[in-house]
Coordinates of C-alpha atoms and ligand atoms in Angstrom, one line a residue:
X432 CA 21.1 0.6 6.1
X433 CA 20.3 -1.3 8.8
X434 CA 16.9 -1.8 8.0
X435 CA 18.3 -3.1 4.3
X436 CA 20.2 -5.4 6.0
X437 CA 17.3 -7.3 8.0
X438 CA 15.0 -7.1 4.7
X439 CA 17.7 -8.5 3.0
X440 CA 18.1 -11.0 5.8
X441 CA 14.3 -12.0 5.3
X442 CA 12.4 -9.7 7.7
X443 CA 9.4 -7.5 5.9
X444 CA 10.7 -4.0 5.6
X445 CA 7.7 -2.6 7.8
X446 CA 8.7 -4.7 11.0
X447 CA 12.1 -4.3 10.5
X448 CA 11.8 -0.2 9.9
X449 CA 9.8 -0.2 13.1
X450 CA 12.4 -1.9 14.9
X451 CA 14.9 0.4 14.1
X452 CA 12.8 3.5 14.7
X453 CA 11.6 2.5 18.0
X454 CA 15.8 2.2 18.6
X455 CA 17.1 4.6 16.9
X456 CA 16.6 6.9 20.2
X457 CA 17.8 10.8 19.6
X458 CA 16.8 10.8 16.0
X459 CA 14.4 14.0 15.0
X460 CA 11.3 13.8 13.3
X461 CA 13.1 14.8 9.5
X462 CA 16.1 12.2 10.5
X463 CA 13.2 9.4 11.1
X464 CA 11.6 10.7 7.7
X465 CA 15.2 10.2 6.3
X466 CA 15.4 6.7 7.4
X467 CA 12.2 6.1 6.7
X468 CA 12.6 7.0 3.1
X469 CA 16.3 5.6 2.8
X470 CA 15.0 2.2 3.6
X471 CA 11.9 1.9 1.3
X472 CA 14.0 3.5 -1.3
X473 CA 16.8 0.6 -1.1
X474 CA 14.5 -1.7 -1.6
X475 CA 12.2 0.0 -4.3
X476 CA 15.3 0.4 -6.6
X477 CA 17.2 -3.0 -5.8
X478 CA 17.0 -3.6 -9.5
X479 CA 18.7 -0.6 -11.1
X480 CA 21.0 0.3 -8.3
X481 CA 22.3 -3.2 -9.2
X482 CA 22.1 -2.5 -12.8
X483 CA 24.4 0.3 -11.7
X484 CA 26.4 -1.3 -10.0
X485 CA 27.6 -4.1 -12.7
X486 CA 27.7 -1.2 -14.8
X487 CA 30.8 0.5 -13.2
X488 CA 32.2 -3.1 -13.0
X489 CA 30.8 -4.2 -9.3
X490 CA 29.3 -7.6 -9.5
X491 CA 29.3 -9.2 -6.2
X492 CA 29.8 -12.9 -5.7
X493 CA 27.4 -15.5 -4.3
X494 CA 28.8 -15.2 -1.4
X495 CA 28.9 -11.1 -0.5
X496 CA 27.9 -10.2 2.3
X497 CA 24.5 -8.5 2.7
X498 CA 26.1 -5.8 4.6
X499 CA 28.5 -4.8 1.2
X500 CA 25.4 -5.0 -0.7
X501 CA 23.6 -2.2 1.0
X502 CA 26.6 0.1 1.4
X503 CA 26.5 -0.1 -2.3
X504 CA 23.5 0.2 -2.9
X505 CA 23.1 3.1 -0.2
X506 CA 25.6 4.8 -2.3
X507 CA 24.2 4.5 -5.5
X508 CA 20.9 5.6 -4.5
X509 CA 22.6 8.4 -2.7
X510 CA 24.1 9.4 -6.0
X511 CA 21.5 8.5 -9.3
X512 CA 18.4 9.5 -7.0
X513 CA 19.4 12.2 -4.3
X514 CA 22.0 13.8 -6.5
X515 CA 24.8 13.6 -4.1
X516 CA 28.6 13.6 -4.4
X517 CA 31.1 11.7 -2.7
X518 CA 31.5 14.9 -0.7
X519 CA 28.6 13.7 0.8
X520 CA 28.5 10.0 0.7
X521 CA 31.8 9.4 2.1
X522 CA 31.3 10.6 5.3
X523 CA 28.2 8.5 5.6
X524 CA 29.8 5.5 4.2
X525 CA 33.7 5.4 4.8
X526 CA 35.5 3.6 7.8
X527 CA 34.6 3.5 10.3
X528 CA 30.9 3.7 9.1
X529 CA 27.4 2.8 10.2
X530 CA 27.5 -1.1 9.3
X531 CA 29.7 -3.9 10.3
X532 CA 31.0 -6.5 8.9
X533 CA 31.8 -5.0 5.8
X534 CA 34.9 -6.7 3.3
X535 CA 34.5 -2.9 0.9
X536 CA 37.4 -0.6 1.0
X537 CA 36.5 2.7 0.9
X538 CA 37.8 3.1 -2.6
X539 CA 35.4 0.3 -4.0
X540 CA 32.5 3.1 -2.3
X541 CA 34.4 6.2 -3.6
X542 CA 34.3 4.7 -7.4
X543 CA 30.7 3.8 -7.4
X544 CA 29.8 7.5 -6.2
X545 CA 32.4 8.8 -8.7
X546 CA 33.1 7.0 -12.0
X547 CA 31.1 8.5 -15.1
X548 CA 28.3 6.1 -15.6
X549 CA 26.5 5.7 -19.0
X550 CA 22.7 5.0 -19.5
X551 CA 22.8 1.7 -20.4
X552 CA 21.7 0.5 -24.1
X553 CA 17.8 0.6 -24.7
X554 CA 17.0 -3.3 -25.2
X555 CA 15.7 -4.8 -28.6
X556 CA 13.3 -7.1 -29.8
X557 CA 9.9 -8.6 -28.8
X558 CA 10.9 -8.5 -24.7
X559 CA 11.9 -4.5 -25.1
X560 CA 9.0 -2.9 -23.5
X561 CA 8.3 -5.6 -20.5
X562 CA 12.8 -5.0 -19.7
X563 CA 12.9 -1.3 -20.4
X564 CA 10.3 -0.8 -18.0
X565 CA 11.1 -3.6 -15.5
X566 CA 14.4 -1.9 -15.8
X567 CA 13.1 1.8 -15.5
X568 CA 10.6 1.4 -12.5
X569 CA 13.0 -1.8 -11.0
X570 CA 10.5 -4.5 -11.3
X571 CA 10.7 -8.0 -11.5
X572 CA 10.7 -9.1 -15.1
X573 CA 7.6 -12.0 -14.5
X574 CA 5.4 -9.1 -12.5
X575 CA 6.2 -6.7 -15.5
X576 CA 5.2 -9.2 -18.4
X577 CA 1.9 -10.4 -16.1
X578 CA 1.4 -6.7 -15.7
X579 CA 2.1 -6.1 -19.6
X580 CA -0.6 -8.7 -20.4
X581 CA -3.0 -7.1 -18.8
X582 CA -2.7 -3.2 -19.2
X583 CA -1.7 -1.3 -22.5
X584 CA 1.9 0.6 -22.2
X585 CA 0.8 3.8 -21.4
X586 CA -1.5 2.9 -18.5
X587 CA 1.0 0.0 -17.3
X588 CA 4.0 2.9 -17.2
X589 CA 1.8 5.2 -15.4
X590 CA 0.8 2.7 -13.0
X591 CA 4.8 1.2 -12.5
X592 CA 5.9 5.0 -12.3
X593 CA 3.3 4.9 -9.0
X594 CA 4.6 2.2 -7.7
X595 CA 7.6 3.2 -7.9
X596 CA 7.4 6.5 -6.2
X597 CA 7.3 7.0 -2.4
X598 CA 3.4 7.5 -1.7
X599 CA 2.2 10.9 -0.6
X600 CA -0.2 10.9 2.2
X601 CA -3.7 11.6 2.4
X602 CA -6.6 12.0 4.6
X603 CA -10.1 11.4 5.2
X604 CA -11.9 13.9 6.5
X605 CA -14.5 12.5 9.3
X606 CA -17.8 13.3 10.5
X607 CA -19.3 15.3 12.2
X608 CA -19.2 17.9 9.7
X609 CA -18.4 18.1 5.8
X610 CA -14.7 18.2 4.0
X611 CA -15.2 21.7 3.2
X612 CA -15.5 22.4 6.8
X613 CA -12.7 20.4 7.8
X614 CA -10.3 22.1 5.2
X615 CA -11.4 25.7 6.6
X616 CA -10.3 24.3 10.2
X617 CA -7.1 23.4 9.0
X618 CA -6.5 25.9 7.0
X619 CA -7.4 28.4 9.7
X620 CA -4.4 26.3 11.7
X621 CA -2.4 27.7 9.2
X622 CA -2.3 24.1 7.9
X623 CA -1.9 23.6 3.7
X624 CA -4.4 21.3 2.3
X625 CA -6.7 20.7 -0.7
X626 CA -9.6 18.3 -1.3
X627 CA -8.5 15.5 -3.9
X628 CA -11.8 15.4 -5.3
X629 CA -12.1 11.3 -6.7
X630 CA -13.5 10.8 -3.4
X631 CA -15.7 12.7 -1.5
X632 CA -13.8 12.8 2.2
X633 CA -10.0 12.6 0.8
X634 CA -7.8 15.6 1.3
X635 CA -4.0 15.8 1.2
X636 CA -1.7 18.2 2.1
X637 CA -0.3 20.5 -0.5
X638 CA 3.3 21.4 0.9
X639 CA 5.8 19.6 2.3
X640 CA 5.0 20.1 6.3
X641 CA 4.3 17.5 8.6
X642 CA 2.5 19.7 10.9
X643 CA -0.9 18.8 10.0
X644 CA -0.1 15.7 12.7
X645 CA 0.5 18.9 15.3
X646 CA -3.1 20.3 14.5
X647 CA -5.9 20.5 16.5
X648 CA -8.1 19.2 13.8
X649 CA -6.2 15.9 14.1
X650 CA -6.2 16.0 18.1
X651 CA -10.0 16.2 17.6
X652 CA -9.9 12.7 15.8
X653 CA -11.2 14.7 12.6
X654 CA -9.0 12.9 10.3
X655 CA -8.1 9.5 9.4
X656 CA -4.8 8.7 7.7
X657 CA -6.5 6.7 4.5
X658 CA -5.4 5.9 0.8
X659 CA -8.2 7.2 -1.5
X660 CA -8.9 3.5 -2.7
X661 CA -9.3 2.4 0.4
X662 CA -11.7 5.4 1.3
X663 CA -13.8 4.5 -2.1
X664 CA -13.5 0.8 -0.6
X665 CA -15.8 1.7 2.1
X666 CA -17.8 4.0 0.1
X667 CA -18.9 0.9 -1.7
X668 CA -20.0 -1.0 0.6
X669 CA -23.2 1.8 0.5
X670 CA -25.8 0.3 -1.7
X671 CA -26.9 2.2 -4.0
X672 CA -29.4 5.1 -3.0
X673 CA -29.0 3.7 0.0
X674 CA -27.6 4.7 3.9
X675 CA -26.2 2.2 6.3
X676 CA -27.1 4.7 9.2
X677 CA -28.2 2.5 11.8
X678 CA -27.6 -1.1 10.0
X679 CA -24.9 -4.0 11.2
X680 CA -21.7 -4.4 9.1
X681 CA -19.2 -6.8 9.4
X682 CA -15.4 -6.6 8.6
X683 CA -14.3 -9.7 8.4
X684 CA -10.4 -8.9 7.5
X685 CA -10.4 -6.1 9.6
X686 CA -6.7 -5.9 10.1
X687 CA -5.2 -3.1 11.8
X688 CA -8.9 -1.2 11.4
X689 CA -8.3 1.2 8.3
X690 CA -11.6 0.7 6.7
X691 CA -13.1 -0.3 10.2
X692 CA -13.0 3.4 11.7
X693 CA -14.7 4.5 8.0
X694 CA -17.4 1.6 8.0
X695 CA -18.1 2.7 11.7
X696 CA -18.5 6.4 10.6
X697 CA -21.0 4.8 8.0
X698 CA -23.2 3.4 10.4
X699 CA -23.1 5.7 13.0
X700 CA -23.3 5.5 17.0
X701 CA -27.1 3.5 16.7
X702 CA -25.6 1.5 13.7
X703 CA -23.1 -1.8 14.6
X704 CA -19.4 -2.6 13.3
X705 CA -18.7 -6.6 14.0
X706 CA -14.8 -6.6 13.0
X707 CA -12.6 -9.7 13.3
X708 CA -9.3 -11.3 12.0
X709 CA -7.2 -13.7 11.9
X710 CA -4.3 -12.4 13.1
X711 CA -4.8 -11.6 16.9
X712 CA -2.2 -8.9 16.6
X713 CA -3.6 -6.7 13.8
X714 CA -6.9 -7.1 15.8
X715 CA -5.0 -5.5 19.3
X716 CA -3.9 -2.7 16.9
X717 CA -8.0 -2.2 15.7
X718 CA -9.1 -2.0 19.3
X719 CA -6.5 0.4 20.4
X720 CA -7.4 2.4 16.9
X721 CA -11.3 2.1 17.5
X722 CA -10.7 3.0 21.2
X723 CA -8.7 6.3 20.4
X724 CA -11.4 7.3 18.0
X725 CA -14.1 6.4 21.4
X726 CA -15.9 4.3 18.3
X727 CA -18.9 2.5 20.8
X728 CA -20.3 1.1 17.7
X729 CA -17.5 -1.3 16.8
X730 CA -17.4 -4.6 18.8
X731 CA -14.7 -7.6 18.3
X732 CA -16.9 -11.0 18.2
X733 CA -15.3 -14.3 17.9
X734 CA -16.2 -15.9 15.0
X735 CA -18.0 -12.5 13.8
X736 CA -21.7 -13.6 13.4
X737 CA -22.6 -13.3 9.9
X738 CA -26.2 -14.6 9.6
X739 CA -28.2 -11.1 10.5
X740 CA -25.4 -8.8 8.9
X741 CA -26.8 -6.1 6.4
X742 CA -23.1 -5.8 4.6
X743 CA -19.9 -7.8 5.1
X744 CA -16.9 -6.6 3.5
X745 CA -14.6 -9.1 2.8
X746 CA -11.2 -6.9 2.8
X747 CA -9.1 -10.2 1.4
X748 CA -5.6 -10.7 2.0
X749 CA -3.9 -10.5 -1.4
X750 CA -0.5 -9.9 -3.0
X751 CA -0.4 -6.0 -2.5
X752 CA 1.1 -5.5 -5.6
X753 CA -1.7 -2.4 -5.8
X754 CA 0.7 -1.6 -2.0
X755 CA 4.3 -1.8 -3.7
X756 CA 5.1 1.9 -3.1
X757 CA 4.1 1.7 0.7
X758 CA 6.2 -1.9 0.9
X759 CA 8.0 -1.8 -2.1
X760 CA 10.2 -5.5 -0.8
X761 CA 7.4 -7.2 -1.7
X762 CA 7.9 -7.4 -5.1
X763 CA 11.1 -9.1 -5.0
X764 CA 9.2 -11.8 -3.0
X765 CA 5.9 -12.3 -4.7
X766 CA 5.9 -15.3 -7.1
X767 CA 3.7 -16.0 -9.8
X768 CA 2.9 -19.4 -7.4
X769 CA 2.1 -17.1 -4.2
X770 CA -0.4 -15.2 -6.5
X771 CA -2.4 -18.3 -7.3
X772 CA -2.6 -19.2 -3.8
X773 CA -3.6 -16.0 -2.6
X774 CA -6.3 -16.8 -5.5
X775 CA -7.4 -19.7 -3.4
X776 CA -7.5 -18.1 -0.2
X777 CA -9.7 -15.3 -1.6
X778 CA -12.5 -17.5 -3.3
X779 CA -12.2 -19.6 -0.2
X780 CA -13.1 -16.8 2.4
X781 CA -15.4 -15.4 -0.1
X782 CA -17.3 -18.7 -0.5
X783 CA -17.3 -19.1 3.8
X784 CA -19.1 -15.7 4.3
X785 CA -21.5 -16.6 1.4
X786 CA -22.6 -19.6 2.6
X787 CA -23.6 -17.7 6.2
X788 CA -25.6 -14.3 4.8
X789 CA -29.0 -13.6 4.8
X790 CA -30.8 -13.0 1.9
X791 CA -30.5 -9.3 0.5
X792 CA -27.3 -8.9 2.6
X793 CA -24.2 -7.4 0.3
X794 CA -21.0 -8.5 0.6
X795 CA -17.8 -6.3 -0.7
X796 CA -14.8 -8.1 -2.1
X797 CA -12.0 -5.4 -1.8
X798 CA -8.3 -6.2 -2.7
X799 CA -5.0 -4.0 -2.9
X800 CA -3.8 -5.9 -5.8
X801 CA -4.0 -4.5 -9.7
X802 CA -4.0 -8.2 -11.0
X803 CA -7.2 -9.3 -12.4
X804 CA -6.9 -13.3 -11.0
X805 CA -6.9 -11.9 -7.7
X806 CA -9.9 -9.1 -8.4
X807 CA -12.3 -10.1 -11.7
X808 CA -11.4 -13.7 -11.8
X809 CA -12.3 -14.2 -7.8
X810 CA -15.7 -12.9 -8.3
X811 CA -16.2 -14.3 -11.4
X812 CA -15.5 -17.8 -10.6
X813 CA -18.0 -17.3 -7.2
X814 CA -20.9 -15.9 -9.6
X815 CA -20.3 -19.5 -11.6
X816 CA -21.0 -21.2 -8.0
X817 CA -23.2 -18.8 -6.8
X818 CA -26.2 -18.7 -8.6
X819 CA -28.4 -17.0 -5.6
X820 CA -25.7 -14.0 -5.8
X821 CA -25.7 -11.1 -8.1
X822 CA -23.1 -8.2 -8.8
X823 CA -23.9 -5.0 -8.4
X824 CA -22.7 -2.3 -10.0
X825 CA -20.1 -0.3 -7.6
X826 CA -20.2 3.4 -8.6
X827 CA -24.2 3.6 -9.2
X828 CA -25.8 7.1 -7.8
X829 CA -21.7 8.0 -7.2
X830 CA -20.9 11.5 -8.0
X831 CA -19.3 12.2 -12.1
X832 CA -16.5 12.8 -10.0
X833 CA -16.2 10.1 -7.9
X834 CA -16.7 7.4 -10.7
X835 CA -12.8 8.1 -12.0
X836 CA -12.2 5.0 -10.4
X837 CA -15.2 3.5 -11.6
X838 CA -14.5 0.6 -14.4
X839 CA -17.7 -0.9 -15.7
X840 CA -19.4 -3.2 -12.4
X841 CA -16.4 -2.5 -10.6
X842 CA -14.2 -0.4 -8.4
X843 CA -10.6 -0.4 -10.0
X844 CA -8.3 2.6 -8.6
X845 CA -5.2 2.9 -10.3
X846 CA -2.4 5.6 -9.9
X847 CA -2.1 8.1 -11.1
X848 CA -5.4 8.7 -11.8
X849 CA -6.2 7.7 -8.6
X850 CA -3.9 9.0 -6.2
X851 CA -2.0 6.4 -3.6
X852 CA -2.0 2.7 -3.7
X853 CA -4.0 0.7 -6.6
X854 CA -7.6 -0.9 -5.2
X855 CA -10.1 -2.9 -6.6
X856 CA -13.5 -3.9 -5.1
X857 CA -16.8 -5.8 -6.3
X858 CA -20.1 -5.6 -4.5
X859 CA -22.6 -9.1 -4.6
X860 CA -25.7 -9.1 -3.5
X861 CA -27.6 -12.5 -2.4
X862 CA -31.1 -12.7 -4.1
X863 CA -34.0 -12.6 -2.0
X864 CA -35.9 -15.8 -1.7
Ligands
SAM605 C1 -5.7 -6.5 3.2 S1 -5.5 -6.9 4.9 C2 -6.8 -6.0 5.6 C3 -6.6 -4.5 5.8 C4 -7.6 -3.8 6.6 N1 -9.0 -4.1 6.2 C5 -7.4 -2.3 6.6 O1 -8.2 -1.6 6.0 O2 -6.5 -1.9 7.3 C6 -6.1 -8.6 4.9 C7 -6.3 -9.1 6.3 O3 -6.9 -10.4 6.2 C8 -6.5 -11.2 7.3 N2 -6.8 -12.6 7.0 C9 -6.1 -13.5 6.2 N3 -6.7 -14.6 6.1 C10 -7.9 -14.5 6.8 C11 -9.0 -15.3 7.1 N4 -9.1 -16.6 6.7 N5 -10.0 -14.8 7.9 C12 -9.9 -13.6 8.3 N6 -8.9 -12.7 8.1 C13 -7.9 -13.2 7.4 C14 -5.1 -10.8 7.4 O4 -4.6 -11.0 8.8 C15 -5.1 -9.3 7.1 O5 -5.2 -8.5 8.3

């Protein structure tokens, strides 16, 4: 609840769950999971725990304080998604309880846990589908109808129902040495896993244990915590036929170094990784990632030099809204205005590392978002100015089962069919000549 209360306060959920990990001393790995899960869920649900709330005749003023508003919604949640009763609540909640200032009495907690609720009434009329499932997978209402205009209602509920889930995990299997023989070690560890099979490294595990962390396969740096887009991400960024054994890559929005330790894999020890960002602190987090994995290959130049750079891929910052389950508090603070400048900021970059590549280098446009102004319209609006570019179809020489998320020239993962987080990427080529 405490990590409710800073995100509610402003602070992104991730900083402000790390902060109260790293202080929550004494806690056990399933009570971390707990908060873990607690926390994400609060804020994943903030629109029909509210719902919920009004509905058994709790409206809050302007003025509540954010501490009331997470004990309610803790207790909501604790009822209509863990099944709880106030058996249970209460002695989570009640006096003396975990958060302070509160103005609630107990019996305001008690009713919300205990009074009969009734589904409330299906809406009517040309809005129904965009506020039913706004309302079903707690969405804001502009995201839903942007989303609505964009994919028909079966695909845009499976997709919501995704993002509104919390994400399972999954792996990528790393070299030396094939999936299939990274499944047998695992499973000889006793270890549950199968190969998800839209990608040709990705694995997840198939029960509920966490002890694949425990395992000497993952001591041995053999996997790579990785979403499955992001793992077909970095498969594009082969061309076609092709092997980047050997060649120089860049990563110019290397972040925290997710696709980093992949593209390094890709290249191999003679082969180069050039990764940079602009935020000095993700970069400290890629070097200490890159170091643990002893990847020699990958180097951190400032500015990364473009000009004799086989492939860049230009992992753009974007509105995550392909990320909501992982941080589901960004939806309540996207805006329809933040979109378009993240629009901005992507043909920008895009147009920078274009203007500095060398003829028949590739460049990979990768996003996390599921809209198409931040995806198609990016690289269709560079093609316009970029006559001595071409696209190139992502997917081409990819395994029938690897081209699920393969949507005519371009990569577009969507849950479910894709498992994890929604991805999209485009690869451009710069004509010889
Ligand atoms: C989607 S994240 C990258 C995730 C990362 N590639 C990974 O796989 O973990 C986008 C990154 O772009 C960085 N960024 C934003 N504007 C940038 C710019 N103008 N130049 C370079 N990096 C930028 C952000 O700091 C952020 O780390």
């Amino acid at each position: 609840m405490e990590t409710h209360i800073a995100v509610l306060k402003g602070e992104p959920l991730k900083a402000a769950l790390a902060t109260a990990l790293r202080e929550a001393e004494g806690l056990g790995g399933q009570e971390r999971r707990f908060v873990a899960l607690a926390a994400r869920e609060l804020s994943r649900h903030t629109r029909l725990l509210d719902l919920a709330a009004r509905q058994l005749g709790h409206s809050p003023g302007k003025h509540a304080l954010t501490e009331d508003q997470a004990l309610v919604r803790y207790t909501l949640w604790r009822r209509l998604f863990c099944g709880e009763g106030w058996a249970r609540i209460g002695p989570e909640v009640k006096l003396p309880g975990p958060v302070r200032p509160r103005t609630l009495h107990d019996a305001v907690l008690e009713g919300l846990a205990t009074k009969p609720l009734e589904e409330p009434a299906a809406p009517e009329g040309p809005e129904a589908v965009v506020e039913r499932l706004a309302t079903r997978y707690s969405f804001p209402g502009w995201l839903t109808q942007r989303l609505a205009q964009v994919y028909p209602e079966g695909t845009l509920a499976g997709l919501m129902a995704s993002l509104d889930e919390e994400p399972s995990l999954h792996f990528r299997a790393r070299p030396p040495g094939t999936r299939d023989a990274v499944l047998a070690a695992l499973a000889e560890e006793g270890v549950a896993v199968e190969a998800v099979t839209c990608a040709p490294d990705a694995l997840r595990v198939s029960d509920s244990s966490h002890r694949i962390f425990e395992s000497k396969t993952m001591k041995a740096r053999r996997l790579q915590v990785q979403d499955v887009g992001s793992q077909l991400i970095v498969l594009a960024c082969l061309p076609p036929g092709a092997s980047l054994t050997g060649l120089t890559v860049a990563d110019v929005c290397a972040g925290a170094g997710g696709k980093t330790l992949g593209l390094a894999d890709l290249v191999g020890a003679k082969g180069k990784v050039l990764a940079g960002d602009r935020s000095k602190r993700r970069l400290s987090d890629a070097r200490e990632r890159v170091r643990e994995f002893g990847l020699k290959q990958v180097t951190f130049p400032h500015p990364v030099p473009l000009e004799a750079v086989d492939v860049v891929l230009v992992d753009a910052p974007c509105s995550g809204t392909g990320s909501l389950a992982r941080e589901p508090d960004q939806k309540w603070k996207l805006s329809a205005k933040a979109i378009t400048e993240f629009q901005a900021t992507q043909s920008a970059l895009l147009a920078e590392v274009a203007a500095k590549v060398k003829p028949g280098a590739r460049i990979v446009y990768a996003t996390c978002s599921v809209l198409p102004e931040e995806n198609d319209a990016v690289v269709e609006g560079f093609l316009k100015k970029h006559p001595d570019f071409a696209l190139e179809p992502v997917g081409e020489g990819w395994a029938p089962e690897h081209q699920v998320g393969v949507d005519g020239p371009y990569l577009r993962a969507l849950p479910p069919r894709i498992p994890g987080g929604g991805f999209f990427a485009a690869r451009l080529v710069r004509k010889a000549g």
